Coordinates of C-alpha atoms and ligand atoms in Angstrom, one line a residue:
X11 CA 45.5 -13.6 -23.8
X12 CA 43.0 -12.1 -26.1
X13 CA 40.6 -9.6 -24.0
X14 CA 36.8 -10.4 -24.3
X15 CA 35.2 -7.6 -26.0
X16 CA 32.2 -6.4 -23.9
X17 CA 28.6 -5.9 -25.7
X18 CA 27.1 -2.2 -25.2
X19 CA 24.6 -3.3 -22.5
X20 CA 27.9 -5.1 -20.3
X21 CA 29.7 -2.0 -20.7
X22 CA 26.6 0.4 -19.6
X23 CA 26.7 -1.6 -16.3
X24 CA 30.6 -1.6 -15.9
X25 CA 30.2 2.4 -16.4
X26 CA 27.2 2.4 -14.0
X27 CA 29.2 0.6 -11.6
X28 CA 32.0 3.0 -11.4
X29 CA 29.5 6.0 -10.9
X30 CA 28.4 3.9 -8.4
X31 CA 31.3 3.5 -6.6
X32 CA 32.7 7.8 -7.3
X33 CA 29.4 7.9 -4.9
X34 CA 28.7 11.2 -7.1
X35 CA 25.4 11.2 -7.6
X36 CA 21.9 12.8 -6.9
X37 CA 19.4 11.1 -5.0
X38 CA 15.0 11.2 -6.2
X39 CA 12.3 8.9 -5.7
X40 CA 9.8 8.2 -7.9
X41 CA 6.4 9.9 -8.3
X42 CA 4.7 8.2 -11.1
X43 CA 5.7 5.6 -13.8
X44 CA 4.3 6.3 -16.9
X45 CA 5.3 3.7 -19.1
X46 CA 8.1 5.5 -21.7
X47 CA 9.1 7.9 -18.6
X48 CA 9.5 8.5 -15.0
X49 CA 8.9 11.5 -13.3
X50 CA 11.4 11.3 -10.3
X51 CA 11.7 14.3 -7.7
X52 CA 15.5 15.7 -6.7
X53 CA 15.1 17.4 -3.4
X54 CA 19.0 18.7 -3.5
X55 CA 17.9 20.6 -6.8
X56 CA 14.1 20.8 -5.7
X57 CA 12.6 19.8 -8.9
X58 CA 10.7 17.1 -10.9
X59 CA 12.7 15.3 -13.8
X60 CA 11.4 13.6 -16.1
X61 CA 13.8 10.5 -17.3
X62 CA 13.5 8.3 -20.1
X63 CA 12.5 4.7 -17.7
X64 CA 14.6 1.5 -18.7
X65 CA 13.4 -1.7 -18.1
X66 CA 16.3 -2.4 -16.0
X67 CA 15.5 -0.9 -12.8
X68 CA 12.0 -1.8 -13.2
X69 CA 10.6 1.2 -11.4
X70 CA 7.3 1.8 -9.1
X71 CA 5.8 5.2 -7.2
X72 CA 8.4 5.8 -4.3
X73 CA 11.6 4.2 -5.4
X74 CA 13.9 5.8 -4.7
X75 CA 17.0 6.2 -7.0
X76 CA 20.8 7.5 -7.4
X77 CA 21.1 9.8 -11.1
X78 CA 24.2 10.9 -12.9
X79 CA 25.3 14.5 -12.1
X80 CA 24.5 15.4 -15.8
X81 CA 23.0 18.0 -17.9
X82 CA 20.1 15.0 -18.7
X83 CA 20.4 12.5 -15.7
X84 CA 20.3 9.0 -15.6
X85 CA 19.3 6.3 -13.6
X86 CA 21.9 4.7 -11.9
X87 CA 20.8 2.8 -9.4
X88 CA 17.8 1.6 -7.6
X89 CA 18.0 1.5 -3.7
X90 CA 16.9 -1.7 -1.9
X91 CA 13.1 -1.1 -1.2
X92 CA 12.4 -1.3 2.5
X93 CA 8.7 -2.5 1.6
X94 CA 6.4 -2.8 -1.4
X95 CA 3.2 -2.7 -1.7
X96 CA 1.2 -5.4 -3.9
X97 CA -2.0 -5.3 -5.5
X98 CA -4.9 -6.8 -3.4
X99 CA -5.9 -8.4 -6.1
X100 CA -3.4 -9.7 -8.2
X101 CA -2.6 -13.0 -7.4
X102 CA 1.0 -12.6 -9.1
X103 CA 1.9 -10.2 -6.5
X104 CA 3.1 -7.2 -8.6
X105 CA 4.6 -4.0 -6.2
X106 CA 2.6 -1.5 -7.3
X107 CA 4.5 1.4 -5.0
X108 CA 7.7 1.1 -2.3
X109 CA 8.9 2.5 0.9
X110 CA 5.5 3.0 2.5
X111 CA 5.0 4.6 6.1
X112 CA 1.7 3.9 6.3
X113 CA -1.3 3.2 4.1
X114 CA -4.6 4.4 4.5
X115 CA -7.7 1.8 3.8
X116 CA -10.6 4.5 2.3
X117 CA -13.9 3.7 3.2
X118 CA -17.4 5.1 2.7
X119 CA -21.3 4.6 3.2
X120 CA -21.0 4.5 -0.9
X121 CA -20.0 2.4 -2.4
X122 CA -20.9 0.7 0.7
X123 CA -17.8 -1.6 1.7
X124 CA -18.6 -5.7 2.6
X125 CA -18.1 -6.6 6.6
X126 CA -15.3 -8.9 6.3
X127 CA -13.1 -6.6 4.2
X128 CA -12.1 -5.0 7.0
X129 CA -10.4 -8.3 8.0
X130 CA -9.4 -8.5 4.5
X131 CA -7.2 -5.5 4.4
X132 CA -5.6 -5.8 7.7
X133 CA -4.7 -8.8 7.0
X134 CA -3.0 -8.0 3.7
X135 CA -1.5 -5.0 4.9
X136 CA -0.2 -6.9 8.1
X137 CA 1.2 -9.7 5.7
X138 CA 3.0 -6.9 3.9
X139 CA 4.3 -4.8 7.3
X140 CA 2.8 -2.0 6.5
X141 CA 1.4 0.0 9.6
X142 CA -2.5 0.6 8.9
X143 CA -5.0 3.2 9.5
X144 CA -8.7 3.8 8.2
X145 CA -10.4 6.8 6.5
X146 CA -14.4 7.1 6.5
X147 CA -14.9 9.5 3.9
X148 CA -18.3 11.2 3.1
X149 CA -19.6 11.8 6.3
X150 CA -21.7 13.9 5.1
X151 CA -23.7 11.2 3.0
X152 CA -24.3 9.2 6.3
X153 CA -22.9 6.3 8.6
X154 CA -21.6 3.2 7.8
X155 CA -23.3 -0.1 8.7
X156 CA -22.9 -1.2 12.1
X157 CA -21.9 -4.2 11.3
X158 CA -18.8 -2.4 9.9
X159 CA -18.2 0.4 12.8
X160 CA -18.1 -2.3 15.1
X161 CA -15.3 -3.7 13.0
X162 CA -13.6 -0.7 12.8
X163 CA -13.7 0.0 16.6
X164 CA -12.0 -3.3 17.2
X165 CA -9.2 -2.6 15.1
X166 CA -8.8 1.2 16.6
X167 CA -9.1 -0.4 20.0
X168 CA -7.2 -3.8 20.2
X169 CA -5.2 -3.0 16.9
X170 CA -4.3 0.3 17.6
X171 CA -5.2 1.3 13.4
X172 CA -6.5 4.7 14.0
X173 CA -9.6 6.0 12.3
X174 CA -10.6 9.2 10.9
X175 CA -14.2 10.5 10.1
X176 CA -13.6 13.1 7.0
X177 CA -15.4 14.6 4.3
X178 CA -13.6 15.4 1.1
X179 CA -16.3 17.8 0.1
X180 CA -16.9 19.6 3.4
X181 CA -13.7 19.5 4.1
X182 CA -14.7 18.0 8.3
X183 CA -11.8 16.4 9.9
X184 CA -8.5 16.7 7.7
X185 CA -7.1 18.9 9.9
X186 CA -6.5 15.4 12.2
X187 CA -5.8 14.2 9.1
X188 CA -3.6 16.3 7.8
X189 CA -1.4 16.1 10.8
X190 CA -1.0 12.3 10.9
X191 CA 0.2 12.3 7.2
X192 CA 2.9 14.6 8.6
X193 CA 6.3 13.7 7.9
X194 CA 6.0 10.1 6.1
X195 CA 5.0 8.5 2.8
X196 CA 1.2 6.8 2.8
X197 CA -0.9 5.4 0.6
X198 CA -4.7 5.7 -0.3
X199 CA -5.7 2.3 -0.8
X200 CA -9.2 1.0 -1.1
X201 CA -12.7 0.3 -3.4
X202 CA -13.5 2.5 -6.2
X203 CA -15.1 5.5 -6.0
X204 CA -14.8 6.0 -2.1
X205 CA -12.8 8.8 -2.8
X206 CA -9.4 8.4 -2.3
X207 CA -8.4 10.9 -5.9
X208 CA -10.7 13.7 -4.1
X209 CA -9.1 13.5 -0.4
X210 CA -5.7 13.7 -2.1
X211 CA -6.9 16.8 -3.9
X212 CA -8.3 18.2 -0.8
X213 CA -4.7 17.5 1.2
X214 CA -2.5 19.0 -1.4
X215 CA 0.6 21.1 -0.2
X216 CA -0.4 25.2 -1.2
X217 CA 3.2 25.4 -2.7
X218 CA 2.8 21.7 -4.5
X219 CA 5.9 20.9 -6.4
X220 CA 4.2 18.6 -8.5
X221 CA 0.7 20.0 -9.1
X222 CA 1.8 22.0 -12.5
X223 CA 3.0 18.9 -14.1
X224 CA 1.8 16.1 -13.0
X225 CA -2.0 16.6 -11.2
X226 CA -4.1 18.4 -13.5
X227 CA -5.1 15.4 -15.1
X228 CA -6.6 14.4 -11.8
X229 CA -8.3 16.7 -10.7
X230 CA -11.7 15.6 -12.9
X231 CA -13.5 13.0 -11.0
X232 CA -12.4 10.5 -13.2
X233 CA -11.2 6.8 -11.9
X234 CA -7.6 6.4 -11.1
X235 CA -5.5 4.4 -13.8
X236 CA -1.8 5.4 -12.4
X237 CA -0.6 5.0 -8.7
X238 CA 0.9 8.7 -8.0
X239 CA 2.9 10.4 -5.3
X240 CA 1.7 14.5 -4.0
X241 CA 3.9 16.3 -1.5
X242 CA 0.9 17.1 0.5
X243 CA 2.9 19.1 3.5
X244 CA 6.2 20.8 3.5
X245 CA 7.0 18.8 6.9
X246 CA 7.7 16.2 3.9
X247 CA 4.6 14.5 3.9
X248 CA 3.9 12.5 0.8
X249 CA 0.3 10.5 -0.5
X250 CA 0.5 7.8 -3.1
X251 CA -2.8 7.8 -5.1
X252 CA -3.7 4.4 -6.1
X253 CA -6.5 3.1 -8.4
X254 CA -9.4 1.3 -6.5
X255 CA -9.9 -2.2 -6.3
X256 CA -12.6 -3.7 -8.1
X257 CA -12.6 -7.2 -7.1
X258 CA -11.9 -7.8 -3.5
X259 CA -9.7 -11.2 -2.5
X260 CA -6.9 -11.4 -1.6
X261 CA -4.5 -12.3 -4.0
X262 CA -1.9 -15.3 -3.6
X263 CA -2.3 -15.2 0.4
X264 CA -1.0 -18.2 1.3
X265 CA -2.9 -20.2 4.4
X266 CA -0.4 -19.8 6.9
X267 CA -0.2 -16.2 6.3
X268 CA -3.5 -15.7 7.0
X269 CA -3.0 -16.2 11.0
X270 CA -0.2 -12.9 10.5
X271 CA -3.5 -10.8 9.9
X272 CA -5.2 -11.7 13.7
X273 CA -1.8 -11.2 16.1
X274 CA -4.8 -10.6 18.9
X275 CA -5.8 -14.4 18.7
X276 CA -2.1 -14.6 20.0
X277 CA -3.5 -13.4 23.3
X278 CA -5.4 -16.9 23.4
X279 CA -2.9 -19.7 23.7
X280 CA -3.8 -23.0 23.1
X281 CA -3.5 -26.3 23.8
X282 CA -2.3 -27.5 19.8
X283 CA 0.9 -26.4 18.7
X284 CA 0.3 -25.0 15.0
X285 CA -3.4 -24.7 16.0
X286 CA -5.5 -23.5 13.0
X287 CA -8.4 -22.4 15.9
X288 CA -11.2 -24.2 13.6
X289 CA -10.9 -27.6 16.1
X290 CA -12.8 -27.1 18.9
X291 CA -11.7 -28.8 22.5
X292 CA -9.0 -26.4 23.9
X293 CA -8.7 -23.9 21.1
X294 CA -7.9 -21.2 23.0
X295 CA -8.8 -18.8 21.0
X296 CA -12.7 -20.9 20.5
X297 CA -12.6 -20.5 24.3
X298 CA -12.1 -17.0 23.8
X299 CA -15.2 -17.0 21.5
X300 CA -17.4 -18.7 23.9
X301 CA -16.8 -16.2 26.8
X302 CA -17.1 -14.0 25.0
X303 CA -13.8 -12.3 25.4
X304 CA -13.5 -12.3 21.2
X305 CA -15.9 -10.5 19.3
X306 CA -18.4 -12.9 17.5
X307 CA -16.9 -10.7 14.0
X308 CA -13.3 -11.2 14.4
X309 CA -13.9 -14.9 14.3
X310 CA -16.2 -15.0 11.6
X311 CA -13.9 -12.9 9.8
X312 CA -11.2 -14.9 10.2
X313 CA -13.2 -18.2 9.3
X314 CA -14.1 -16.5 6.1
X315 CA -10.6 -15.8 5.4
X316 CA -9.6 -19.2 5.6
X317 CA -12.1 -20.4 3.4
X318 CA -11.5 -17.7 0.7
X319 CA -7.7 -18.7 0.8
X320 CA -8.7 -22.3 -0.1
X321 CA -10.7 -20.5 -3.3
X322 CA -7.3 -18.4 -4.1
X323 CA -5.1 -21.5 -3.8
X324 CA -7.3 -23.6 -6.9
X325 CA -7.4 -20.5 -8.8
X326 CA -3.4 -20.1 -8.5
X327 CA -2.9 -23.7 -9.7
X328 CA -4.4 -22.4 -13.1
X329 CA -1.2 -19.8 -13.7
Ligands
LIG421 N1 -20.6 13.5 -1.0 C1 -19.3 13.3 -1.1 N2 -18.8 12.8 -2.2 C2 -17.5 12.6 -2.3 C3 -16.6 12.8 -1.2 N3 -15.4 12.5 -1.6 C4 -15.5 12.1 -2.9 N4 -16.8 12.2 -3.3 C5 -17.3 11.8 -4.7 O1 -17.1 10.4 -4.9 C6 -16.8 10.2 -6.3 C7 -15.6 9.3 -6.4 O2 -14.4 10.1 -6.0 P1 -12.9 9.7 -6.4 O3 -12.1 10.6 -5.6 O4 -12.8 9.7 -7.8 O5 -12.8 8.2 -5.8 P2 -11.6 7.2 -5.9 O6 -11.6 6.4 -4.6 O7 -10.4 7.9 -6.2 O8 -12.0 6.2 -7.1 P3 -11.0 5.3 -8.0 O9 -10.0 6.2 -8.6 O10 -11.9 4.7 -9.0 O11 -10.4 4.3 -7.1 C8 -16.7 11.5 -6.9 O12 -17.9 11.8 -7.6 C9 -16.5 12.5 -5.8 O13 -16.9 13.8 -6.0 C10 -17.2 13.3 0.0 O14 -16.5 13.5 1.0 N5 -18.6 13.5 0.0
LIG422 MG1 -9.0 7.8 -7.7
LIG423 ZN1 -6.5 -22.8 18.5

């Protein structure tokens, strides 16, 4: 029988899949895509390469990947991503970064943030299975709203999301903060301009592997256009940098998912199987409300929730 002659792209993946199977290779993870190349870091050779990116493996910030043992690596594999973070606001759910610990929702008393995004972010990062904490940055400009701290004390109390009170610019509390980003990969997330770019640059690693190449360009005040990963301890802690969000919603939630982002209403059972806790006789968790056991807030928030999901759902229809 006549053998099938392969095209150049089939036999690029039969020779990737022998490397992959000689097991000979070097493992990175990505610190920043930039479009015609990735810069992925080798901790067996300590160093930052920077790799020609291919379509193929469509790469994001913390992917992490096996390269050839060659004099100019390539990409041979991607890993299976144990998570992946999405845009809050991009309804076609694009990952923007992988393999998250944690992520860190910045906040500030400016730009002042809206009450129910604090309901908003949990709720998308609980969705997503990524463990949440909160950072109010510049202290030193003031409080935030108490509409908002109350908020925030629900979700370090019943939530268990820690909160941190930092300044950037005085440099008050990242010592606490410095040790919880010990040993794990987090993200900044958050509205523009809070501050997330300067707290990076405040937490930086003294020996930083990266900061030659890749963070001079940040360290203007200028607003974030490409997600990033900083070794920001030698105990291997590493902070994505991510560019604010501008419009707040969030994104192709789907109405059932929405419940996911209040587990505590769990604690209220009720009477309706598949309750939606807007009906009122034997709601548990409207019970809760009228004693008083749930904070007015959370159920507000979560009312507001499920009416901005009914907004997302027409505007999906349109893609
Ligand atoms: N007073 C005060 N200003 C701060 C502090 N941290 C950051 N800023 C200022 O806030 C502004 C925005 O800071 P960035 O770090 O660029 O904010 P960002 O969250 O990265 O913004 P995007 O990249 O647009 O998402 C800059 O003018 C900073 O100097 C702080 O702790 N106190
Ligand atoms: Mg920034
Ligand atoms: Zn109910």
């Amino acid at each position: 029988m006549k053998k099938k002659k392969l095209s150049d792209k089939q036999k690029t993946i039969m020779q990737d899949i022998r490397r992959k199977d000689s097991a000979d290779l070097y493992e990175g993870f990505v610190l920043v895509n930039k479009g015609k190349v990735v810069d992925i870091f080798c901790p067996e050779i300590g160093k930052v390469i920077q790799i020609n990116s291919t379509k193929r493996h469509q790469l994001i910030v913390g992917d992490s990947v096996g390269l050839s043992r060659e004099d100019v690596p390539n990409i041979i594999m991607r890993h299976n991503r144990r998570n992946a973070l999405i845009r809050l606001d991009d309804p076609m759910r694009h990952p923007i970064a992988a393999n998250i610990d944690m992520a860190y929702v910045v906040l500030a008393p400016v730009p002042a943030p809206w009450d129910e995004s604090i309901a908003q972010y949990l709720c998308y990062l609980y969705v997503l299975n990524i463990p949440c904490a909160f950072i109010i940055n510049k202290i030193d400009l003031g409080q935030l709203s108490p509409s908002i701290l109350s908020r925030l004390n629900y979700a370090q109390d019943i939530l268990n999301c820690p909160v941190f009170k930092v300044s950037a610019s005085s440099g008050e509390g990242l010592v606490a903060l410095r040790q919880h980003l010990e040993q794990k990969t987090s993200i900044m997330i958050g509205p523009s301009g809070v501050g997330k770019s300067s707290l990076v640059q405040a937490l930086l690693a003294e020996k930083n592997i990266v900061i030659g190449d890749l963070s001079a360009a940040q360290k203007g005040r200028h607003t974030t256009s490409v997600t990033q990963k900083y070794l920001i301890d030698q105990n291997n802690g590493w902070l994505i940098d991510s560019p604010g969000v501008r419009q707040c919603g969030l994104g192709s939630i789907l109405k059932e998912e929405i419940l996911l982002g209040f587990p505590d209403f769990q604690k209220y059972p009720c009477q309706f199987r598949n309750c939606n806790h807007i009906q009122s006789k034997g709601c548990g968790v409207q019970h809760a409300l009228d004693e008083k056991i749930l904070p007015a807030h959370r159920y507000e928030d979560y009312l507001f929730l499920c009416q901005k999901f009914s907004v997302a759902h027409r505007y999906e229809r349109h893609f």
